Amino acid sequence: MIDATASSKVCYTASNIKEALSLIRRGRVYAAVIIPHSFEADIVSGVTTKVALYNSGANISTNGFIAKDIQSVVTTFGAGIELQRGATLAEVMPIKFNKHILFNPYLNYAYYIAPCFMSMMTMIFTLLATVYAVAERRCSRATELMSRVAPTTLIMSIFSLITLLVLFRILGVPLVGSKWAIVFSTLFFIVVYQAIAILFVGITKSRHFSLSLGGGYSVLAFTFSGLTFPTMAMFPPLKWASYLFPFTYYMDVLVDQTLRGSSSINTIESIGYMSLFLLLPLLIRKRLC
Amino acid sequence: MLKTIALECKIIFKNGGVVLILILAPIIYATLYSSCYAKQVLERVPIAIVDNSHSHSSREFISYLSASPYLNPLYTATDITEAKELFYNRKIYGIVYIPKSYETEIIRGQQAVVSLYCDASYFLMYRQVFQGVVGVISTFNREIGIEPVVDFRSHNLFNPYLGYGTFIMPAILVVILQQTLLMGIGVVGGIWSRRQLYKGKSVMQTIVSKAIVYGAIYAVIAAYILTIHYRIFGYPTNGTIWTCIAIIFPYILSVILLAITLSTLYKRPETAVICTLWTSIPILLLSGASLPPEAFPHWMHTIGKIIPSSSAVTAFIRAQSMGADITDVGVEVIRLWALVAIYGTTSYLALKKRMSGRTTKSRTSNLSSYNDRHTLL
């Protein structure tokens, strides 16, 4: 029955717990199911028997899949025997629940990590390329600054539109919301990170230093977006820090539009927050030109 | 050789950018990431309840939901549409729907059906809501149903509360060491290139000197992370110190040799930052620490093995989190030593090629004019 589950497969039979633990430590298996000697005798004689699952917590994603699979195997197995003994379904399981998955019903990790991953790349390259272009030397006028920023805007826009095409047309990431909302927010996202790049150039002395700083900032965005570990569970100062990354708002837009199909008001709100970052270069305009 | 060591140290410590990447970044990243995950467990995810039964039994059920550590029934909605609206506004991450017939069915001895609407666009939220509701329902069933055939106990080994930090941080810490080394040595390589320091040096001496300098710095950083950092954030330390050293030593060495190889390619310090930075997240994914290797294409996993962190992450997690000894992680340690041999050879060849002096005239003049403008770096 375990082999019939969605994610688990029996690969080894161990003679005792120690051997099973050793298999886990060697990375051969993620979990061990312990079935006692008296298993069959207990069932035949109508005594409650015991089954234990030793599940490695070192990887919580495998842990979750295995826990769910084994739990459902045990429940189905037990219910089957009780029904054979003549119990009614209502006695075995007085409350049943129906699960409805509202968003991302495919439970596909890739649908959710791929857009995020591509956006990380867009963000990192936009930020670094803009720093690289702007930090060369001081601009004499704002228009000169613009002309140095513009090629990056153009190239990254084309790049991001191609990635969007790949994501939705080739990889088949669902798109339940508006595609124009995604296109607009993606292009806006690029410009916002360019504004941040300009800020980094303005506050640092050398190009190399602003690249390191900008790079550090962009890599952190992934954690602070709360996609993997929700910001809700972070300590308040770190939760507030997550508002300092436009990536967070952009991810909200992506999740809203690709998986949830929520109304555009939520998206407009996120874009509104993102636009505040456009004001940042104004803070250091004296140092730039 | 002492001269080369002294030169390398001078380049590192006289340059704010290099110190930032090589020494401060691993510590800052380690601390920041760990602090983000410091609460470890996502608790009390807000959910909404649509109770159409309005009965004693349904209220009892709701009180059970409130008692679950995973759930926080923050809102009571009159219908599903209202609850969905809360969903879109990110006020809640799950809906429990109790139908009108709930109490009558229980009293009549029929099976009552409760619906759970959950959100799989955020996996951890989904998991906590799902687990919370399933837990409550099975407790309920045990109380009012007949005695089950199988008494099922689930034990989580090595990370009993399934803390997110305990799960992901050991992998991130190992990857941080690699990425900052790759970037730091790359930047210094760019500086060598710009100042034309490759001329007239012995290949072996350069490799050994660099390995000593970076090895010494990273021995201190790794020791800090494994002792003080681990203590502060309470990560599992089930491995013996010798197993950890047996993994970390070839790991750092292979990373340094890989970094030396790559550093010969950079003509400018900035290039190293740009070329290394974006690789961090793909490399973390390839290590198989967050998504298990079984979940992505086999060829990717195989190719990933040329990156030192892929072997080091799994070996380190098994040693430090699971308490594996050296024989349990033998395969990975041997693979790391193989990488030491491979990258030792490539760094030798790359440096030899670099030192044979094939810098074109035009580039040299370009670089020197560039140097005039940026004397700081």
XYZ file of C-alpha atoms in Angstrom, chain A residues 21 24-27 30 43 48-64 68 70-71 74 77-78 81-82 85 87 89-91 93-104 107-109 112 117 120-121 124-125 128 132 136 206-209 211-212 215-216 218-220 222-224 226-230 232-235 238 252 255-256 259-260 262 266, chain B residues 17-18 20-21 29 32-33 35-40 42 45-46 84 87-90 102 109-127 130 134 137 140-141 144-159 162 164 167 187 268 270 273-274 277-278 281-282 285 288-294 317-318 322-324 328 370 373 376-377:
184
model
C 18.369 4.531 11.412
C 18.552 7.133 7.136
C 21.953 8.431 8.209
C 23.557 7.109 5.070
C 20.993 9.036 3.040
C 14.110 9.389 4.472
C -5.299 -7.764 14.130
C -5.209 -2.566 18.739
C -1.813 -2.972 17.162
C 0.941 -0.407 16.910
C 2.676 1.061 13.921
C 5.347 3.707 14.231
C 6.817 6.031 11.663
C 10.338 7.330 12.169
C 10.517 10.227 9.778
C 13.616 12.341 9.281
C 12.961 15.976 10.089
C 16.222 17.077 8.494
C 14.272 17.711 5.324
C 10.833 19.034 6.126
C 9.539 18.709 2.579
C 10.177 14.966 2.336
C 8.987 14.687 5.916
C 5.655 16.276 4.984
C 0.858 12.413 4.762
C 1.851 6.891 5.703
C -0.947 8.491 7.693
C -2.684 3.565 8.073
C -5.815 0.058 6.189
C -7.487 0.356 9.592
C -10.389 -3.986 8.521
C -13.049 -2.336 10.654
C -15.589 -6.606 10.874
C -18.505 -1.530 11.562
C -18.297 4.051 8.014
C -19.843 6.550 10.419
C -18.490 4.565 13.359
C -14.830 7.903 10.835
C -17.673 10.017 12.269
C -16.291 13.137 10.626
C -14.898 13.071 7.160
C -13.404 16.024 5.412
C -13.300 17.084 1.835
C -10.236 18.931 0.760
C -10.532 21.677 -1.819
C -7.390 23.321 -2.969
C -8.317 26.789 -4.050
C -5.128 27.938 -5.668
C -2.399 25.932 -7.330
C 0.200 21.184 -5.843
C 3.088 21.718 -8.161
C 6.179 23.120 -6.560
C 5.428 28.342 -7.887
C 13.315 31.917 -9.696
C 15.260 36.549 -9.042
C 17.468 36.337 -12.127
C 19.874 40.392 -9.947
C 20.913 41.146 -13.509
C 24.022 44.644 -11.299
C 27.708 48.763 -13.678
C 31.371 54.345 -14.329
C 33.489 52.573 -5.786
C 31.734 50.578 -8.458
C 32.978 47.358 -7.003
C 31.601 48.271 -3.587
C 28.074 45.987 -6.890
C 28.785 43.964 -3.745
C 24.337 42.023 -4.944
C 23.967 41.310 -1.249
C 19.286 41.376 -4.164
C 20.149 37.895 -2.905
C 18.399 38.587 0.401
C 14.336 35.756 -1.845
C 14.191 35.035 1.874
C 12.344 38.232 2.707
C 8.227 35.022 2.412
C 7.694 32.550 -0.387
C 9.416 29.733 1.404
C 9.108 30.747 5.035
C 6.241 33.229 5.485
C 4.205 36.209 9.178
C 6.341 33.834 11.210
C 9.365 36.124 11.368
C 10.215 38.409 14.262
C 12.559 41.230 10.109
C 2.528 39.022 -4.370
C 1.082 34.702 -6.996
C -2.127 36.742 -7.229
C -2.210 31.085 -9.222
C -5.015 32.949 -7.525
C -7.501 37.688 -7.543
C -4.691 43.813 -4.981
C 35.137 45.475 -0.884
C 37.107 42.248 -0.528
C 33.146 42.811 2.903
C 32.696 39.835 0.591
C 24.372 36.414 5.713
C 20.437 37.505 8.814
C 19.129 34.276 7.337
C 17.304 35.420 12.288
C 14.645 35.256 9.588
C 14.065 31.610 10.374
C 14.656 31.985 14.105
C 11.040 31.363 15.020
C 11.403 28.040 13.221
C 4.896 28.744 11.489
C -2.064 30.516 10.552
C -5.183 32.679 10.290
C -12.923 33.895 -0.351
C -8.496 34.964 1.091
C -7.774 37.324 -1.785
C -6.892 40.081 0.640
C -4.390 37.778 2.326
C -23.420 18.694 10.612
C -24.921 8.235 13.455
C -24.172 9.216 9.901
C -20.875 10.403 8.620
C -20.637 14.183 8.830
C -18.634 15.953 6.178
C -16.548 19.045 6.842
C -14.913 20.890 3.962
C -11.495 22.400 4.028
C -10.496 24.999 1.457
C -6.806 25.620 1.461
C -4.289 27.580 -0.442
C -1.403 25.785 -2.085
C 0.184 28.924 -3.470
C 2.257 29.115 -0.297
C 3.410 25.661 0.611
C 4.172 26.131 4.259
C 0.814 27.800 4.849
C -0.891 24.946 3.037
C 0.941 22.384 5.065
C -3.859 20.998 6.302
C -6.435 16.838 9.816
C -10.507 15.807 12.830
C -12.329 14.130 17.141
C -12.837 10.836 15.377
C -16.418 9.764 19.222
C -15.649 6.809 16.972
C -14.716 3.226 17.817
C -11.263 2.177 18.890
C -8.935 2.081 15.886
C -7.288 -1.116 14.647
C -3.902 0.508 14.339
C -2.442 2.840 16.914
C -0.237 5.007 14.719
C 2.588 7.066 16.160
C 4.723 9.340 14.072
C 8.125 10.455 15.318
C 10.144 13.180 13.691
C 13.800 12.383 13.992
C 16.564 14.985 14.270
C 14.211 17.953 14.055
C 10.116 20.414 12.109
C 12.343 25.567 9.194
C 16.030 22.241 8.172
C 37.538 39.602 -7.006
C 38.223 42.930 -13.600
C 33.527 43.388 -10.755
C 30.700 39.566 -8.440
C 28.447 39.460 -11.490
C 26.117 36.203 -7.464
C 23.278 34.775 -9.508
C 20.046 30.005 -5.451
C 20.440 27.454 -8.292
C 18.526 24.014 -5.113
C 18.984 18.837 -2.891
C 18.608 20.260 0.580
C 15.264 21.958 0.105
C 13.750 20.019 -2.764
C 14.896 16.384 -2.523
C 17.023 15.177 -5.461
C 14.274 12.684 -6.297
C 23.458 17.699 7.171
C 23.723 13.961 7.724
C 21.485 13.272 11.949
C 24.633 12.247 13.764
C 26.100 10.187 10.940
C 28.056 6.991 6.682
C 41.265 52.394 -15.975
C 40.733 56.443 -12.530
C 41.216 52.926 -4.665
C 40.458 49.455 -5.908
